[in-house]
Coordinates of C-alpha atoms and ligand atoms in Angstrom, one line a residue:
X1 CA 83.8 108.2 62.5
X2 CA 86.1 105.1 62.4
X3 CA 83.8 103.8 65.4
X4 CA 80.5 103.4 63.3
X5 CA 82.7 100.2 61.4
X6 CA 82.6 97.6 64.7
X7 CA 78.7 99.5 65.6
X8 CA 77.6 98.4 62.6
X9 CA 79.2 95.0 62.5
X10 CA 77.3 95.3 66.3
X11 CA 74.2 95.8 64.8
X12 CA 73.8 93.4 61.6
X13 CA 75.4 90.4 64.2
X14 CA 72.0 91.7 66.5
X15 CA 70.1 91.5 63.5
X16 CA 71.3 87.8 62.2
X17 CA 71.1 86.7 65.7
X18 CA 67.5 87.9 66.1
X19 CA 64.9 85.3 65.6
X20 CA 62.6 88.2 65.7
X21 CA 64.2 89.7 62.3
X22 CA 62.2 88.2 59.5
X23 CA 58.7 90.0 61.4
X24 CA 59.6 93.3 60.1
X25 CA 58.7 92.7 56.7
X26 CA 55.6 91.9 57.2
X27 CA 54.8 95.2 58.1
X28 CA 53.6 98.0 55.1
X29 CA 56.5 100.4 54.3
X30 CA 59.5 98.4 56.1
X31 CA 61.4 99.1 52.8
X32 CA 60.5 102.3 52.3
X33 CA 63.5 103.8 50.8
X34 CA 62.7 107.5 52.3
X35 CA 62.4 106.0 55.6
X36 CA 65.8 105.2 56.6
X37 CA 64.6 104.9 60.6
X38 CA 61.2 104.8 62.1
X39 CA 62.3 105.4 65.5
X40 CA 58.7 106.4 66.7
X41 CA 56.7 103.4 67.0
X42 CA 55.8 104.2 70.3
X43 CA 53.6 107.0 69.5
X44 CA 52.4 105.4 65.8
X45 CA 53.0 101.6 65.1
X46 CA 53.6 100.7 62.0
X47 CA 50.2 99.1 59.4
X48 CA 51.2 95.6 58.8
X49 CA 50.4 94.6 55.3
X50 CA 47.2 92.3 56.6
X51 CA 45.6 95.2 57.8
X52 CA 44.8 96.5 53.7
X53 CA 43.5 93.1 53.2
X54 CA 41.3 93.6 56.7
X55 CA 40.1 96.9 55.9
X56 CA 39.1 96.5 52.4
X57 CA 37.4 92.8 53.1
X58 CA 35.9 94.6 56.2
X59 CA 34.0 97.3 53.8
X60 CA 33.3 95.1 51.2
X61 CA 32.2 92.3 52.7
X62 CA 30.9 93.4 55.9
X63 CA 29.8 97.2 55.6
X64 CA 28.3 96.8 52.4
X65 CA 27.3 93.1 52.4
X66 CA 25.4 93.6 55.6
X67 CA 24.9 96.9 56.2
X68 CA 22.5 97.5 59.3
X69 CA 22.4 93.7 59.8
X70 CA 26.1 93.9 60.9
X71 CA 25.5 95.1 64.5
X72 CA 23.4 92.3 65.3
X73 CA 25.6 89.7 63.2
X74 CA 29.1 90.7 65.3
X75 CA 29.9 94.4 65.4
X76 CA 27.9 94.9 68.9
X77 CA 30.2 92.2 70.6
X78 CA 33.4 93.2 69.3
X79 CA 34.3 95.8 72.3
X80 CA 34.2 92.5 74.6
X81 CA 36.2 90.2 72.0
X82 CA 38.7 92.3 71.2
X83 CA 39.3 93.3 75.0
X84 CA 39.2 89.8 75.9
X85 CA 41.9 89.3 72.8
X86 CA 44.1 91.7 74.4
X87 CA 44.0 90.6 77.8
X88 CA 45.1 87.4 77.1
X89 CA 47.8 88.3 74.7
X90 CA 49.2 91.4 76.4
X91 CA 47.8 91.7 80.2
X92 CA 47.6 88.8 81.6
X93 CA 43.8 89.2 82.5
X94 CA 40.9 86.6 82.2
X95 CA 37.8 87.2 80.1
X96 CA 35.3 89.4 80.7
X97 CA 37.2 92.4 82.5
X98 CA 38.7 94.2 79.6
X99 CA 36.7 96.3 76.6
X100 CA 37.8 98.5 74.3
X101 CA 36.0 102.0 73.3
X102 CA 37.0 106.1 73.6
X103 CA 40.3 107.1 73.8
X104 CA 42.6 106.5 77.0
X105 CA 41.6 110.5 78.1
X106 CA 38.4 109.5 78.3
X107 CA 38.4 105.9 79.6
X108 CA 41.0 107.4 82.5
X109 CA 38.2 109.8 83.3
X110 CA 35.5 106.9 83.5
X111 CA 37.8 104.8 85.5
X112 CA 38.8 107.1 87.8
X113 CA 35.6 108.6 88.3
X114 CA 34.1 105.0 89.0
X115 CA 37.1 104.5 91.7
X116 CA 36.9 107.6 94.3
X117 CA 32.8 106.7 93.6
X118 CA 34.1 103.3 95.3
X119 CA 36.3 105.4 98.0
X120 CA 33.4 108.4 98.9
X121 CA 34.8 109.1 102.5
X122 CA 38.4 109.7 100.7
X123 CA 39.4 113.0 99.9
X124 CA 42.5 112.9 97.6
X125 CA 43.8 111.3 94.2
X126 CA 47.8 110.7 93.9
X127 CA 49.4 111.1 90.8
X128 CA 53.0 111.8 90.1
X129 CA 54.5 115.3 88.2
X130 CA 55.5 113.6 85.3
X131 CA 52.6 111.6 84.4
X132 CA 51.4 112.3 80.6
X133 CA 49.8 115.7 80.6
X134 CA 46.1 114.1 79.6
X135 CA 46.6 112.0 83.0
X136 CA 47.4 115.0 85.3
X137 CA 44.5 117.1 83.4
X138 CA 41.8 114.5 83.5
X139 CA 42.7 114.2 87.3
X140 CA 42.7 118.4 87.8
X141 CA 39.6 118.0 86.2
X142 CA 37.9 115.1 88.3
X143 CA 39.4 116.8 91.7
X144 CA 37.6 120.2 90.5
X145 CA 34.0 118.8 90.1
X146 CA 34.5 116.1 93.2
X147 CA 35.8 118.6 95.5
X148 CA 39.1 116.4 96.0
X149 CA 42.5 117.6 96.3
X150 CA 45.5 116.2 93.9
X151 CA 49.0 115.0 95.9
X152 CA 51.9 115.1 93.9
X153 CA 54.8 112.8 94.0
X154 CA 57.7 114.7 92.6
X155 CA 60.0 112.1 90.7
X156 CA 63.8 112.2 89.2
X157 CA 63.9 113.5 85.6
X158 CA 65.3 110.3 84.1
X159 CA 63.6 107.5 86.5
X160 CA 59.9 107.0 87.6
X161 CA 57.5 106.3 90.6
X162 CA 58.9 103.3 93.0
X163 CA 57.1 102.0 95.8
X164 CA 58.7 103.7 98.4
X165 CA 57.9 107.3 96.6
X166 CA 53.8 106.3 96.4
X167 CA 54.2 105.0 100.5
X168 CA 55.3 108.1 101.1
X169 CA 52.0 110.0 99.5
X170 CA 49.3 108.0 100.2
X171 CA 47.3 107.7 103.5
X172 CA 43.8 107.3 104.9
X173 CA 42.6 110.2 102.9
X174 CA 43.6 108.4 99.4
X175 CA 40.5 107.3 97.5
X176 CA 42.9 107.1 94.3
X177 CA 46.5 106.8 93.0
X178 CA 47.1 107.0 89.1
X179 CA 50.6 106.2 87.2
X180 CA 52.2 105.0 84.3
X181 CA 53.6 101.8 83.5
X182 CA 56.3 102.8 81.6
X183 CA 56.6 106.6 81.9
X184 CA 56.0 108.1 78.6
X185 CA 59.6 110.6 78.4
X186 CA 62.1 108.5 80.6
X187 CA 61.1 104.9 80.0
X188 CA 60.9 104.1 83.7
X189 CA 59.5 100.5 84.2
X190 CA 57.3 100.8 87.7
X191 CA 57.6 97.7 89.6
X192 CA 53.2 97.5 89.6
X193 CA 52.4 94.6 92.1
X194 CA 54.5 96.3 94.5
X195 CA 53.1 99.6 94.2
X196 CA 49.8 98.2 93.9
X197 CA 50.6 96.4 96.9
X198 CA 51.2 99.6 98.9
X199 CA 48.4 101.3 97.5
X200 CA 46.1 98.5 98.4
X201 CA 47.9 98.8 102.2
X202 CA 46.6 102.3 102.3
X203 CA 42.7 101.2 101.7
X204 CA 43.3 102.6 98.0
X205 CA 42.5 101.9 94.9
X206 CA 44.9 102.2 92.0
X207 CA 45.0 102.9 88.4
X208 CA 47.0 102.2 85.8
X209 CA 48.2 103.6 82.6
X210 CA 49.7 101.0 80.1
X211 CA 49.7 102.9 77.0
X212 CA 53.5 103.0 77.2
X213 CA 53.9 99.5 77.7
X214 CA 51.3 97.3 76.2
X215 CA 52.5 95.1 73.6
X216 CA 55.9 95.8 74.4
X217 CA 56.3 95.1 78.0
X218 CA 54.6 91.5 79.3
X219 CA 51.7 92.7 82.2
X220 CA 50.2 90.5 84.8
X221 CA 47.2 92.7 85.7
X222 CA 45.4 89.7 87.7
X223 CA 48.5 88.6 89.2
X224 CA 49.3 91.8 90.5
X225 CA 46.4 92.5 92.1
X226 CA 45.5 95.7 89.6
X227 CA 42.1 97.3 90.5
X228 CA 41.9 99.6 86.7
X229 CA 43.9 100.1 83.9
X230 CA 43.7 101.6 80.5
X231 CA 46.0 102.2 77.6
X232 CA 46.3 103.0 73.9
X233 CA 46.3 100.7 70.8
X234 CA 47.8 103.0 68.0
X235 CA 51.1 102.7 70.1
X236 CA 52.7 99.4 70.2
X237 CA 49.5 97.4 69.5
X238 CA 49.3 99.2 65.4
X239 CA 46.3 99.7 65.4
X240 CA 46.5 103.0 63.6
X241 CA 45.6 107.0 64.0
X242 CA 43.3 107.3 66.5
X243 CA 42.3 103.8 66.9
X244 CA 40.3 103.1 70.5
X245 CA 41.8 102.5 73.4
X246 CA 41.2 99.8 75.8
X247 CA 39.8 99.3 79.8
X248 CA 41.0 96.7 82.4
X249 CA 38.1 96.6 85.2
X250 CA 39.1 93.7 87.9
X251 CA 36.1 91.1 88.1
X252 CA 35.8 92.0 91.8
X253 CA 35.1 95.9 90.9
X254 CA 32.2 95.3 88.1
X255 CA 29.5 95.0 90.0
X256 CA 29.7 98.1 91.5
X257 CA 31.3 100.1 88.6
X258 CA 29.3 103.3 88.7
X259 CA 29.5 104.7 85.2
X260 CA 30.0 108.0 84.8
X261 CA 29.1 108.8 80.7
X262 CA 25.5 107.0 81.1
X263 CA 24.7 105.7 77.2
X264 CA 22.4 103.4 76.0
X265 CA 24.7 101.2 75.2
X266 CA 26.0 100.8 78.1
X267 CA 22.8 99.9 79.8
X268 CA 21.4 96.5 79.9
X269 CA 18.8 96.7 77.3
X270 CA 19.8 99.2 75.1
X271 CA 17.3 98.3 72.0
X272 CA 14.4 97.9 74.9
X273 CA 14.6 101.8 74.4
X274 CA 13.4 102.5 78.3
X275 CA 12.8 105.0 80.7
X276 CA 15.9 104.6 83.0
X277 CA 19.1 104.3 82.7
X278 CA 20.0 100.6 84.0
X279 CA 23.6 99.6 83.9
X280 CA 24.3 96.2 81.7
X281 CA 26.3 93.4 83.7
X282 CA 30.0 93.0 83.5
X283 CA 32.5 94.8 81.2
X284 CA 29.9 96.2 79.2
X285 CA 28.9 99.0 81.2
X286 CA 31.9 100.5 80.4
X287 CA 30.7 101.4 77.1
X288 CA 28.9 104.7 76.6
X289 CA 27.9 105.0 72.9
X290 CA 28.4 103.3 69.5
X291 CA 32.0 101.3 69.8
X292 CA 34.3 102.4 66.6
X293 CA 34.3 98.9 64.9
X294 CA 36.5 100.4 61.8
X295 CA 39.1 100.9 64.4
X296 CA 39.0 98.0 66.2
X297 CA 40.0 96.1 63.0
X298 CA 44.1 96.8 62.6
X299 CA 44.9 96.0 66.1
X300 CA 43.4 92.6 65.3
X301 CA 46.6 91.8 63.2
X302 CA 48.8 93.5 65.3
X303 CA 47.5 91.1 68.2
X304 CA 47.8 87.9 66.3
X305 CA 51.4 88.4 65.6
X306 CA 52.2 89.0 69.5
X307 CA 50.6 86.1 70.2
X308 CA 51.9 84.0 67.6
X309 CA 55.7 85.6 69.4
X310 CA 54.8 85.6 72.7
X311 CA 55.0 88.6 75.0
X312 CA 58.4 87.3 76.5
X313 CA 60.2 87.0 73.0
X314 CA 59.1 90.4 72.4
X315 CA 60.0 91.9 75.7
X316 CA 63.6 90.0 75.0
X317 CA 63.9 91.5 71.7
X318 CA 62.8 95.0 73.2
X319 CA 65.8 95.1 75.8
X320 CA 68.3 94.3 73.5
X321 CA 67.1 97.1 71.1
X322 CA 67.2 99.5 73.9
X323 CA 70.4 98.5 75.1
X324 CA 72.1 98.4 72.0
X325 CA 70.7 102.2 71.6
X326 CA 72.5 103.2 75.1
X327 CA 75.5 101.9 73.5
X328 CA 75.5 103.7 70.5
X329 CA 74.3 106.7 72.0
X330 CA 77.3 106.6 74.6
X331 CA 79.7 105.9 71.7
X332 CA 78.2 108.2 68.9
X333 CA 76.9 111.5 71.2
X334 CA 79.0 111.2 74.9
X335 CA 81.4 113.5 73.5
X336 CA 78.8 115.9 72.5
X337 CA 77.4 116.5 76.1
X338 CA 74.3 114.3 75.0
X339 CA 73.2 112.0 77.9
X340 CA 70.9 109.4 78.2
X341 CA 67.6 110.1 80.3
X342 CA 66.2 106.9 80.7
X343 CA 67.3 104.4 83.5
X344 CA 70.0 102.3 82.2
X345 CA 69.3 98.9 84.0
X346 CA 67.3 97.3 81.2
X347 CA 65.0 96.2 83.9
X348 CA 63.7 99.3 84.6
X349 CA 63.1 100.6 81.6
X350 CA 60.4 99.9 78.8
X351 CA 60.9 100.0 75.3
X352 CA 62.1 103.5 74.4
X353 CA 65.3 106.0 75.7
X354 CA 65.2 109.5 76.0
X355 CA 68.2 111.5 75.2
X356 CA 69.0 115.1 76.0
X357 CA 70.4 117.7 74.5
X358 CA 69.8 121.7 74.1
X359 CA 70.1 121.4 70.4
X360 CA 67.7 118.8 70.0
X361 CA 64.9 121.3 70.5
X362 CA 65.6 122.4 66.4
X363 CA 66.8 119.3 65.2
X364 CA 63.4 117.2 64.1
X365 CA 62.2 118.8 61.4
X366 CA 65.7 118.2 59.8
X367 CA 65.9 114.8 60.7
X368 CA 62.1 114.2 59.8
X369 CA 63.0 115.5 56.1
X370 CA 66.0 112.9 56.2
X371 CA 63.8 110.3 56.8
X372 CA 65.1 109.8 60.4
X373 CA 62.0 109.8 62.7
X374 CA 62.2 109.8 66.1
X375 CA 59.9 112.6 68.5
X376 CA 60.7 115.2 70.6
X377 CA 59.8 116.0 74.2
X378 CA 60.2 118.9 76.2
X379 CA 62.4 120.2 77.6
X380 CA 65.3 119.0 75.1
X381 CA 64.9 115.1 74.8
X382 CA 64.4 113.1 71.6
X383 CA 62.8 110.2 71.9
X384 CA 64.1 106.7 70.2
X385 CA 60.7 104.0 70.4
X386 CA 62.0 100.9 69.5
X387 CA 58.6 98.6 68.5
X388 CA 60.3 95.3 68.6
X389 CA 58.7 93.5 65.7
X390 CA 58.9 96.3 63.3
X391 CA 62.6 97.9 64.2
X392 CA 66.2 96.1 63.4
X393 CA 69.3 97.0 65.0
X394 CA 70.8 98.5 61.8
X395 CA 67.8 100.4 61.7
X396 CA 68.3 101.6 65.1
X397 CA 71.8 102.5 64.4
X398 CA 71.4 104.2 61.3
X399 CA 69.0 106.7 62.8
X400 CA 71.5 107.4 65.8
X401 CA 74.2 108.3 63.5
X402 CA 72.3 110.5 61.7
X403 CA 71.7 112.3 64.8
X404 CA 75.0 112.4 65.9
X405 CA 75.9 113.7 62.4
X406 CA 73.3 116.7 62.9
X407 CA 74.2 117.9 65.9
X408 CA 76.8 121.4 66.2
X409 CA 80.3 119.8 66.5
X410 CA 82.0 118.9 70.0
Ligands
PLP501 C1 49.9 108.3 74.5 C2 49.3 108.4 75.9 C3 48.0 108.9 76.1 C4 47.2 109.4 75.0 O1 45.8 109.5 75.3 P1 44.8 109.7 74.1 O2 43.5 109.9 74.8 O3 44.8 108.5 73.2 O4 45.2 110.9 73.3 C5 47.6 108.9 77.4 N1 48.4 108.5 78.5 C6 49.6 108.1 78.3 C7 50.5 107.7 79.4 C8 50.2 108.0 77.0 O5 51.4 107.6 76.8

């Protein structure tokens, strides 16, 4: 493999050239000796090492200091604070139109539910083929009890929706159309203000998913004009194993936000303990029951540090990663048939590649066991997430040779 020696000379010039590098210690486990490449960050950031000092002050200091007191002394407006954190550091929305609470599953069903509410003469949601299975069975499901019927837009197996694909499905009979940022198995970056554009066109509404891309891909949600949007925060936000996800309702759609799950606290006086259910104002009808404060708490960190980078160094870092992957890949697996499935203009990609190859479909628990861990996604793709502030170019390298090195010989 006489190759690997100018790869790897590659890689550590990347890594002295990054002025990202030094981040990645701050985060628990980076030197981990039985980890030789966490190549999965998109599915499960990384703890940074605050987050043990966050958790453990939070229960001694907070849970047990103030026990019931808490709710009224903070906890109840931390949805709103930590939504309005995350629009400003990662979505590039004002105050007051993001929350967090659920899980994305659920907040795409509110938000979706809420939208062909706002469209009732409409009969149809559009949603492409390769959306993330929860997105296309929340949708099945809402079409089912609404009486709607679902369009499909059929996309290439390594690229993603584009504008002209979603003109072509939608019309006046679309109350809805719901895609992915960055498409969770090829990486596709969708160009959003001019989809949303075309949606809006149509006399639609449109919905976003940007759990593949927040805090790794810089949004403009106000800018572009985005009606809803929801996405995870144990991805590239850290904020840990099941941590709550977050919702992006546009100022001019609050108002008449008809919530679905109808809680207490959601309504506008919930300790009034009343007879009807009355919806509070703004962002906070969005919220059905009790918000999970204990994991709101990681993503906190995990935050702060994007801001303190900025969204634009991290996206900067995050294409050279990615292109420094297809590189290696090329070099290290051409030979073996293996090809990359993600789109290969940095520009249209987010900040993972797929790569496919039959024998991948075996190869994870082996790698796993190595300490190489990237995921794997049908039909025969593995998955490389590259979390810019927690991932090094030797890092990323390592874990592609080891790949290479497992697979049957060319
Ligand atoms: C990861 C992911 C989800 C996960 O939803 P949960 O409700 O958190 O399990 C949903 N949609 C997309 C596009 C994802 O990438």
């Amino acid at each position: 493999m006489s190759e690997n020696v100018p790869l790897l000379t590659r890689a550590r010039t990347l890594d002295a050239a990054d002025p990202l590098s030094s981040y990645r210690s701050r985060f628990e486990g980076h030197d981990d000796p039985d980890i030789v490449a966490y190549l999965d960050g998109n599915s499960l950031g990384r703890p940074l090492t605050d987050t043990l000092g966050r958790l453990e002050s939070f229960v001694r200091e907070q849970w047990a200091g103030r026990l019931i007191r808490g709710w009224d002394e903070g906890w109840l407006d931390l949805p709103e604070q930590v939504g309005d954190l995350i629009g400003r550091v990662a979505l590039g929305a004002a105050a007051g139109q993001c929350t967090v609470a659920d899980s994305t599953s659920v907040l795409l069903y509110k938000l979706a539910r809420a939208a062909v509410a706002a469209r009732p003469e409409r009969t149809e949601i559009v949603i492409d083929r390769d959306n993330f299975p929860t997105d296309r069975f929340i949708m099945e499901g809402i079409a089912a009890e609404r009486g709607l019927q679902l369009r499909w837009v059929e996309l290439q197996y390594d690229g993603g929706a584009t504008a002209a694909d979603v003109a072509a499905a939608v019309g006046p009979q679309t109350a809805l159309v719901v895609l992915s940022h960055v498409a969770y198995r090829s990486g596709h970056l969708a160009d959003v203000p001019a989809i949303t554009e075309v949606v809006h066109d149509a006399g639609a509404l449109v919905l976003w998913d940007l759990s593949h891309s927040v805090g790794s891909v810089p949004a403009e949600l106000d800018q572009w004009n985005v009606d809803y949007a929801t996405g995870c925060s144990y991805k590239y936000l850290n904020g840990g194993p099941g941590a709550p996800a977050w919702a992006y309702v546009a100022q001019r759609h609050l108002e008449d936000f008809q919530q679905p799950i109808q809680g207490w606290l959601g309504s506008a006086d919930p300790f009034g303990m009343g007879s009807d259910f009355e919806p509070a104002a703004g962002i906070r009808r969005i919220i059905s029951g009790t918000p999970p404060i204990i994991g709101m708490l990681a993503m906190q960190d995990m935050l702060e540090l994007i801001a303190e980078v900025g969204m634009d160094a991290v996206r900067a870092k995050s294409v050279l990663l990615t292109s420094f992957a297809v590189e290696a890949v090329d070099a290290l697996m051409g030979e073996h048939g293996v090809v990359v499935t993600s789109p290969r203009d940095p520009d249209q990609r987010g900040s993972h590649i797929t790569i496919d190859h039959p024998a991948f479909k075996d190869l994870i628990p082996e790698l796993w066991a190595k300490g190489v861990i990237p995921d794997y996604r049908n039909p025969s793709g593995i998955r490389l997430g590259l979390s810019p502030l927690s991932t090094s170019f030797e890092e990323t390298l390592l874990g592609i040779q080891r790949i290479a090195e497992s697979l049957p010989p060319a």
